[in-house]
mmCIF file with all atom_site columns, C-alpha atoms in Angstrom:
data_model
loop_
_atom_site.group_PDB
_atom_site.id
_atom_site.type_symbol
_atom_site.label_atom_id
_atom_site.label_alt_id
_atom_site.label_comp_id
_atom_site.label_asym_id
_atom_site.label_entity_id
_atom_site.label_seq_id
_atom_site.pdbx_PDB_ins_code
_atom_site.Cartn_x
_atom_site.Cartn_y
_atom_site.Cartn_z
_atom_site.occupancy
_atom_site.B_iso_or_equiv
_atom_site.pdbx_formal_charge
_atom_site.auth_seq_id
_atom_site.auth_comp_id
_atom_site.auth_asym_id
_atom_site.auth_atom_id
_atom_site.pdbx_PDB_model_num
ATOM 1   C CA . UNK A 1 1   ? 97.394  -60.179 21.742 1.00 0.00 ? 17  UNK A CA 1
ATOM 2   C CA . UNK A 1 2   ? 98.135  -61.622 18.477 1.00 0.00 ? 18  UNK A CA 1
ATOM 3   C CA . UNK A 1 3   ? 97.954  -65.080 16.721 1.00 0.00 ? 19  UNK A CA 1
ATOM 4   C CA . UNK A 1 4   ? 99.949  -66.360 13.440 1.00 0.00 ? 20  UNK A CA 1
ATOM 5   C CA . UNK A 1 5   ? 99.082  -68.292 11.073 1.00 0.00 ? 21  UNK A CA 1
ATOM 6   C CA . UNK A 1 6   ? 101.076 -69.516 8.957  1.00 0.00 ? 22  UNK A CA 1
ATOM 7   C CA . UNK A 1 7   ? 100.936 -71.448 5.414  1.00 0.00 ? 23  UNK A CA 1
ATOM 8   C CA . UNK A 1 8   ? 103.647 -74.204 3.716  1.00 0.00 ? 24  UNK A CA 1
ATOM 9   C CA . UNK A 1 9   ? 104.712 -72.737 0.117  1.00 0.00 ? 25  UNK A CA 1
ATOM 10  C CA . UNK A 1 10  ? 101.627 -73.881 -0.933 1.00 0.00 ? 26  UNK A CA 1
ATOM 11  C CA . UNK A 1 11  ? 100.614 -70.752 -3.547 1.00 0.00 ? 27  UNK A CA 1
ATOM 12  C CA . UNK A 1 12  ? 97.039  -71.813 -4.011 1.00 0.00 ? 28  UNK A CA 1
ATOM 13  C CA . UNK A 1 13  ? 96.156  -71.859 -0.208 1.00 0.00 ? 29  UNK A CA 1
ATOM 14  C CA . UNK A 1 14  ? 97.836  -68.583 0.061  1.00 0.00 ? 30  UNK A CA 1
ATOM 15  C CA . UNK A 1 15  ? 96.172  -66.948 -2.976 1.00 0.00 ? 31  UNK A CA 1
ATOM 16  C CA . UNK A 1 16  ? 92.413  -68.707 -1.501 1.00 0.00 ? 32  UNK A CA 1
ATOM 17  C CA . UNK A 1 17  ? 93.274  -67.318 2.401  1.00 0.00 ? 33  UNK A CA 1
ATOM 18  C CA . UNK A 1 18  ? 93.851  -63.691 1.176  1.00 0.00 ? 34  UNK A CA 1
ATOM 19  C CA . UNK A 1 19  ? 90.938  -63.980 -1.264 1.00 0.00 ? 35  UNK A CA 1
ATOM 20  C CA . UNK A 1 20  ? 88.848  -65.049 1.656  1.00 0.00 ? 36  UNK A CA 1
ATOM 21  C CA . UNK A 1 21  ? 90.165  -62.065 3.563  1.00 0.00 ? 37  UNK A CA 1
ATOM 22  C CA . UNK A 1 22  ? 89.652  -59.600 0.965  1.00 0.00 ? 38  UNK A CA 1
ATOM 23  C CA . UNK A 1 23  ? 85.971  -61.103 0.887  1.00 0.00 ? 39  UNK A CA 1
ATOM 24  C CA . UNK A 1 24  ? 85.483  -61.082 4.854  1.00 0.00 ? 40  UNK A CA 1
ATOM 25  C CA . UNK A 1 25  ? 86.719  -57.473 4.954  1.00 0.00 ? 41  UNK A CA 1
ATOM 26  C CA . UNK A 1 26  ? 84.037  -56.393 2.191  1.00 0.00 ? 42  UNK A CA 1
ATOM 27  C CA . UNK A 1 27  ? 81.616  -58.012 3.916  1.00 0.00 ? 43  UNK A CA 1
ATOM 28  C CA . UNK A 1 28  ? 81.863  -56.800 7.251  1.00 0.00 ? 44  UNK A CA 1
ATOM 29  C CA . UNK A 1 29  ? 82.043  -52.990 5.724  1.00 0.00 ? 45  UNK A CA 1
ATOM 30  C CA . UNK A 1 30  ? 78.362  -53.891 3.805  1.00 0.00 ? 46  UNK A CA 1
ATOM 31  C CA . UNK A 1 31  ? 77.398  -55.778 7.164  1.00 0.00 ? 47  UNK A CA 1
ATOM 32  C CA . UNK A 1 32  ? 78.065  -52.732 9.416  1.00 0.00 ? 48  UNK A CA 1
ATOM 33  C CA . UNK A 1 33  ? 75.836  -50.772 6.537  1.00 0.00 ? 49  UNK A CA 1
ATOM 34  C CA . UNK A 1 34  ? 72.883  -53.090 6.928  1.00 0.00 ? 50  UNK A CA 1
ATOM 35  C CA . UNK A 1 35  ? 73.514  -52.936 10.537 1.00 0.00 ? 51  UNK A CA 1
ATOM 36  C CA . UNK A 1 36  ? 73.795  -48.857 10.597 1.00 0.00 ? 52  UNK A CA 1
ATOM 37  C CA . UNK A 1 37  ? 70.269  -49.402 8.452  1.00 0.00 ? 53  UNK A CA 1
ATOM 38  C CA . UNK A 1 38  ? 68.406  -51.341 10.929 1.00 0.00 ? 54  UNK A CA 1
ATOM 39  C CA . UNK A 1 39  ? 69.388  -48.749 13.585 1.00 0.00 ? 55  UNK A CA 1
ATOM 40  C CA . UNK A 1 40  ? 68.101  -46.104 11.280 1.00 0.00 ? 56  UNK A CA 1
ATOM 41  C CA . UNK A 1 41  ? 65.074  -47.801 10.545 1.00 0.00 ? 57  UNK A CA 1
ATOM 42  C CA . UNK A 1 42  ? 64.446  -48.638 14.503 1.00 0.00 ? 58  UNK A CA 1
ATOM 43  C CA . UNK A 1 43  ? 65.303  -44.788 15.576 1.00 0.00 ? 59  UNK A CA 1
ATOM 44  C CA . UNK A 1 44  ? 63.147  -43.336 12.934 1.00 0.00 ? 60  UNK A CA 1
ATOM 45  C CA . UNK A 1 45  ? 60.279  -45.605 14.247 1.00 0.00 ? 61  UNK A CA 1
ATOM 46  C CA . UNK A 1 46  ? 60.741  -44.783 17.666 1.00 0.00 ? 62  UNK A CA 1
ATOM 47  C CA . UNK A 1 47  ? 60.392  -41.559 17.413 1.00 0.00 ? 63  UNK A CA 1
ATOM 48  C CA . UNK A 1 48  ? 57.542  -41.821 14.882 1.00 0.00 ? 64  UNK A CA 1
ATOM 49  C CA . UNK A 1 49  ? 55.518  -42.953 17.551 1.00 0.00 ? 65  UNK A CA 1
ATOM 50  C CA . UNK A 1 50  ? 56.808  -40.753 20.628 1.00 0.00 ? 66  UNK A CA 1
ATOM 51  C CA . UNK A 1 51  ? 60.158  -41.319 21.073 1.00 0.00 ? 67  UNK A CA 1
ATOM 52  C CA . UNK A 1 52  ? 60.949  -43.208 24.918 1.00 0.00 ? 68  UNK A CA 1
ATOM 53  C CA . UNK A 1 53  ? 57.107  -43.722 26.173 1.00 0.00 ? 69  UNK A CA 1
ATOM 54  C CA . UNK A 1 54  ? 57.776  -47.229 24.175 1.00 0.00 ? 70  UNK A CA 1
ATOM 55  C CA . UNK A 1 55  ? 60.581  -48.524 25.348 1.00 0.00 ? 71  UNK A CA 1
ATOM 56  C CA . UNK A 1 56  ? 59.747  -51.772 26.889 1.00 0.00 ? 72  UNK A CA 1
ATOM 57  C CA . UNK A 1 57  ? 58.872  -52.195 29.964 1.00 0.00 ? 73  UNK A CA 1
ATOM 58  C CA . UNK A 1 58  ? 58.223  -48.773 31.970 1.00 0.00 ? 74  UNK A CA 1
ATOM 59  C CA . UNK A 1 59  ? 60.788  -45.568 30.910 1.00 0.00 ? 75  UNK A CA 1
ATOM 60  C CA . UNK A 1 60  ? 61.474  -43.098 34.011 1.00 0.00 ? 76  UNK A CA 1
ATOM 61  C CA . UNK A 1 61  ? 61.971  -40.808 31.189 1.00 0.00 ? 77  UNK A CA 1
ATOM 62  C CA . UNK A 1 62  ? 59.633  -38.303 30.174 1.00 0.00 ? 78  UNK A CA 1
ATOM 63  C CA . UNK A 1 63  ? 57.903  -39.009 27.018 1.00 0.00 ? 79  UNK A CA 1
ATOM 64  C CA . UNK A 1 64  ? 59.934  -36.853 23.530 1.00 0.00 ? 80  UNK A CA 1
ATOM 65  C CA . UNK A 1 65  ? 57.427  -35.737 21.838 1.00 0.00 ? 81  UNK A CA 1
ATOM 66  C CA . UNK A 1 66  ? 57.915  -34.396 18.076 1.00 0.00 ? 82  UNK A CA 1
ATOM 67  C CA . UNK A 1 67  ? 56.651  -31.193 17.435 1.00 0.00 ? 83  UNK A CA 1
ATOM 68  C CA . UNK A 1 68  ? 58.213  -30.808 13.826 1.00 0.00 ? 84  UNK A CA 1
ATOM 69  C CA . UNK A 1 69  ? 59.872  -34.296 13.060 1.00 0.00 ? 85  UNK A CA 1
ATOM 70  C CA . UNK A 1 70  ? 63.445  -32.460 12.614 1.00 0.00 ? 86  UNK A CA 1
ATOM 71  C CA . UNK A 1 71  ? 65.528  -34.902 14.421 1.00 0.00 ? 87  UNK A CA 1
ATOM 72  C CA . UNK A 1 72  ? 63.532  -37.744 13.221 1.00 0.00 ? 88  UNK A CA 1
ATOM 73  C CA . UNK A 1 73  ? 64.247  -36.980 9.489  1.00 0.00 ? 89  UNK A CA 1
ATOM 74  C CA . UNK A 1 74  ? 67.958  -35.528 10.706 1.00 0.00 ? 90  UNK A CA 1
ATOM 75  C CA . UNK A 1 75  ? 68.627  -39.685 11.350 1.00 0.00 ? 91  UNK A CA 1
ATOM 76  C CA . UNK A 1 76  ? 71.077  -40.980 8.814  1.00 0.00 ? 92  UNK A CA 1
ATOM 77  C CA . UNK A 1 77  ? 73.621  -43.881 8.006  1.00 0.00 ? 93  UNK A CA 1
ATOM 78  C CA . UNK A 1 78  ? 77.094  -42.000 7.739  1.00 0.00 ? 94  UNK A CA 1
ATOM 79  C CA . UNK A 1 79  ? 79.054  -42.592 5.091  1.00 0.00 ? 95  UNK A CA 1
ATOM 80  C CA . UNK A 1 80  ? 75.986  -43.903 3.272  1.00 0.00 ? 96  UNK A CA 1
ATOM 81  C CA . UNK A 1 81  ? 78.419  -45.655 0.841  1.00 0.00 ? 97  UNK A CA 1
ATOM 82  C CA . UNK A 1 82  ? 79.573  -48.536 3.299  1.00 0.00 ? 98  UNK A CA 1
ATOM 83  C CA . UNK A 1 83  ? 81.623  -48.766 6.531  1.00 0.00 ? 99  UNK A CA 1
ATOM 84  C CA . UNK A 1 84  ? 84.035  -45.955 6.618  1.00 0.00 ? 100 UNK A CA 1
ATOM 85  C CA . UNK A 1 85  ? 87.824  -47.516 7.360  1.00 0.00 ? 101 UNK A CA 1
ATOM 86  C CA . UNK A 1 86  ? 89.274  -46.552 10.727 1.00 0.00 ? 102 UNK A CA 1
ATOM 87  C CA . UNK A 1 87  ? 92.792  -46.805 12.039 1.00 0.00 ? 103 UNK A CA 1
ATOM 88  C CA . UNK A 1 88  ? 91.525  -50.109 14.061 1.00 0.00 ? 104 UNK A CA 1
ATOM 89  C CA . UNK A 1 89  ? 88.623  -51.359 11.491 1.00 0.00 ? 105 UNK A CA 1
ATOM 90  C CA . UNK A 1 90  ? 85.481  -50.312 10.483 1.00 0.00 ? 106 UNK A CA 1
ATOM 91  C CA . UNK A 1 91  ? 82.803  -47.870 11.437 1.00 0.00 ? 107 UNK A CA 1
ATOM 92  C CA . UNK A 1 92  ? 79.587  -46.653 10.601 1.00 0.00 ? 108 UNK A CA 1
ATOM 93  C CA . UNK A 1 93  ? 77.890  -43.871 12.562 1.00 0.00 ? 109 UNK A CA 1
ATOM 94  C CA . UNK A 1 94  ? 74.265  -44.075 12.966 1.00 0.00 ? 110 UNK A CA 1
ATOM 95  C CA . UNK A 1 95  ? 72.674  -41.031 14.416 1.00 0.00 ? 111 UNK A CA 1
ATOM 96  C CA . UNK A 1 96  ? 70.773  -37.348 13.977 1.00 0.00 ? 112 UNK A CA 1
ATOM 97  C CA . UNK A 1 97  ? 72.874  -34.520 12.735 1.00 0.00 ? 113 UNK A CA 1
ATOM 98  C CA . UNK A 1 98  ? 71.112  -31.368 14.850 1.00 0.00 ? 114 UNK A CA 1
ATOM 99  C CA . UNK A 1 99  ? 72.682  -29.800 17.510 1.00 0.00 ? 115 UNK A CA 1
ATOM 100 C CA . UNK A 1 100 ? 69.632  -30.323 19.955 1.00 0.00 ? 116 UNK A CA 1
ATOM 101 C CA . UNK A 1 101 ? 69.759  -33.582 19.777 1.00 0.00 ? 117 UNK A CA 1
ATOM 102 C CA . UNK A 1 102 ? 72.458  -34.649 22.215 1.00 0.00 ? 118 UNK A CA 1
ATOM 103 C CA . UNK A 1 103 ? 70.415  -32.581 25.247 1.00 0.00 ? 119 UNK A CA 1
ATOM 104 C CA . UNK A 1 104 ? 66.857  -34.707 24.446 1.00 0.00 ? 120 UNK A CA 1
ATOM 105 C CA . UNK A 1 105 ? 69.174  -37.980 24.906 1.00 0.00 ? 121 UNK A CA 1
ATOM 106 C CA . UNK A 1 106 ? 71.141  -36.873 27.747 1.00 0.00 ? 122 UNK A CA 1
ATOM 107 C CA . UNK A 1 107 ? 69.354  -33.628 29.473 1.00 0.00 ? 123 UNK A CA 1
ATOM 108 C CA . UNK A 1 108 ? 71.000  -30.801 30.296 1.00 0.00 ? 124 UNK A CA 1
ATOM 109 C CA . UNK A 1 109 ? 70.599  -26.881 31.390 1.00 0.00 ? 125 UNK A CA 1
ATOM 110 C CA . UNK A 1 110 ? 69.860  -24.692 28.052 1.00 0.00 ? 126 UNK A CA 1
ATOM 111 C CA . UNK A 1 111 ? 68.833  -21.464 26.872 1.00 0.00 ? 127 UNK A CA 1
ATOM 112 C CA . UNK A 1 112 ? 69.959  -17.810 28.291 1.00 0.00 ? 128 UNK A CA 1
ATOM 113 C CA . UNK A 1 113 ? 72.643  -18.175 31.060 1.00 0.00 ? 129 UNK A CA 1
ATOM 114 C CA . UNK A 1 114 ? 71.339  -21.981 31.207 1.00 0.00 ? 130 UNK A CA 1
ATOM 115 C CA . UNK A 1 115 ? 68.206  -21.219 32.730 1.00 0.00 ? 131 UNK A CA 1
ATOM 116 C CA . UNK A 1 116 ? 66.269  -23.892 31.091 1.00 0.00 ? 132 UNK A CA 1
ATOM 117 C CA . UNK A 1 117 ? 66.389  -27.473 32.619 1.00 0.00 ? 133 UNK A CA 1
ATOM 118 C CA . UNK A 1 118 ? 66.004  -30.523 29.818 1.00 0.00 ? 134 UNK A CA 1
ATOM 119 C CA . UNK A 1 119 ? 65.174  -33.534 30.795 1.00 0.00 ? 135 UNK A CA 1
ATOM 120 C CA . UNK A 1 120 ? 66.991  -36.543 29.783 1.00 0.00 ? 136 UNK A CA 1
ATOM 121 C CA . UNK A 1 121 ? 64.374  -38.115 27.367 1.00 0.00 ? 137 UNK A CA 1
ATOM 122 C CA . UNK A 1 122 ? 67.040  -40.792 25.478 1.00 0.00 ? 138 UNK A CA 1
ATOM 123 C CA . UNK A 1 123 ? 65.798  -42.440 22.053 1.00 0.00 ? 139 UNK A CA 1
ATOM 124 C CA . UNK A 1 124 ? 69.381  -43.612 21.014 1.00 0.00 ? 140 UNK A CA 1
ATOM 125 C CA . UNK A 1 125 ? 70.643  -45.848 23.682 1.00 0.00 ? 141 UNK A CA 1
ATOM 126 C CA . UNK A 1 126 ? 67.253  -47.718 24.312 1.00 0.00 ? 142 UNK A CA 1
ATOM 127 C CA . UNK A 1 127 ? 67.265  -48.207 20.565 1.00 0.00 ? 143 UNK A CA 1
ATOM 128 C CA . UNK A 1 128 ? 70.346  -49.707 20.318 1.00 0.00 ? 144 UNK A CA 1
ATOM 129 C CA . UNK A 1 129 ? 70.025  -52.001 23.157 1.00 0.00 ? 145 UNK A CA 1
ATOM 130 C CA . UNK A 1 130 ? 66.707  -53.152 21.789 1.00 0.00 ? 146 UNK A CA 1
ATOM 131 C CA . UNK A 1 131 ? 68.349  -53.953 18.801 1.00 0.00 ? 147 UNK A CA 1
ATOM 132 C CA . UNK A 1 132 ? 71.777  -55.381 19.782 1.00 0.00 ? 148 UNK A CA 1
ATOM 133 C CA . UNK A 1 133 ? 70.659  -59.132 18.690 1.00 0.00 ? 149 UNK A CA 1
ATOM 134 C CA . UNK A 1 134 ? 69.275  -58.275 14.990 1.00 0.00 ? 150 UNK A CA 1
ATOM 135 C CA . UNK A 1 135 ? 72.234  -55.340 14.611 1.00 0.00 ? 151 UNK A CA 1
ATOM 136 C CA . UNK A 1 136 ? 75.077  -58.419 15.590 1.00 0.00 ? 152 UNK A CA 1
ATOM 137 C CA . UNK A 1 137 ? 72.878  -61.338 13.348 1.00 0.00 ? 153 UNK A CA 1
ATOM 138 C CA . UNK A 1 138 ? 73.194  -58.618 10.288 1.00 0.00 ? 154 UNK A CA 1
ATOM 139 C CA . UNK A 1 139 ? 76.768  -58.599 10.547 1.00 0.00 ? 155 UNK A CA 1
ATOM 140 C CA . UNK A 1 140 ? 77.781  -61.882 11.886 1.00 0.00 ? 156 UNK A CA 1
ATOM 141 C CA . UNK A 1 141 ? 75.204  -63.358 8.569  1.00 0.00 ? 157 UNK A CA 1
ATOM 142 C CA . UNK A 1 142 ? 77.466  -61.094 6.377  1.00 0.00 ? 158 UNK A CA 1
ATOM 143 C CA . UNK A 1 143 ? 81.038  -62.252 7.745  1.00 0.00 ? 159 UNK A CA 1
ATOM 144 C CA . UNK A 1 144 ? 80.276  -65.755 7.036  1.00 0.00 ? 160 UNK A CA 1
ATOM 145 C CA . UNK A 1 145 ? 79.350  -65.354 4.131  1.00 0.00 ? 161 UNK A CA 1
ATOM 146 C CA . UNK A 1 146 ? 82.925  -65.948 2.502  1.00 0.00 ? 162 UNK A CA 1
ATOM 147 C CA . UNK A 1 147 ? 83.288  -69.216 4.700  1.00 0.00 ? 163 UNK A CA 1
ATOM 148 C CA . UNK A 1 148 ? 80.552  -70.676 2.888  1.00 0.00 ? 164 UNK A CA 1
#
């Protein structure tokens, strides 16, 4: 679904509108960032102090415990420049960069002929959704910005 806009042959509200896009565009890509921040920030501190055992409210999920902070200090902002254009908008990816660290969110069989059971122990989702409000305010404080 799409919606047109369109301006009179006035040149000066035309030059202003695309300005004002240009602007809006550059500030959602450095509001994503600070978003993709505050994720990192919140990840790193969860699992600083124990990963899931402080979610709020009670976790059914056994406590991650880190033994060598790896996948804490494997938590990054990607691309660390600003948000990354995409074929439909924007993106920034906010996550670790091991290969272990999908089975501590989601659990999973491991180890010779899978004889290892993982349980789920998840640090990312719980994270985000405990952040949702200040991840949307970054961005949303960004976008207007231009309107201003």
């Amino acid at each position: 679904m799409e919606i047109t806009i369109s301006i009179g042959d006035n040149k000066t509200e035309s030059i202003k509108l695309r300005k004002m896009t240009r602007d809006m565009q550059k500030n959602l890509s450095s509001g994503l960032q600070t978003a993709g921040r505050i994720m990192e920030r919140a990840l790193k501190k969860r699992l600083q102090r124990g990963g899931t055992l402080h979610i709020k409210g009670r976790s059914p999920y056994p406590d991650l415990r880190s033994r060598t902070g790896t996948l804490r200090r494997s938590i990054a902002v990607n691309p660390q420049s600003g948000a990354k254009k995409v074929s439909n908008g924007y993106q920034v990816r906010v996550g670790p960069n091991i290969v272990y660290a999908r089975i501590h969110e989601f659990g999973g069989m491991t180890g010779r002929n899978y004889a290892t059971r993982i349980p789920a122990r998840p640090y990312l989702m719980p994270t985000f959704k405990d952040e949702k409000k200040n991840i949307t305010d970054a961005i949303i404080k960004k976008l207007v910005e231009p309107l201003k």
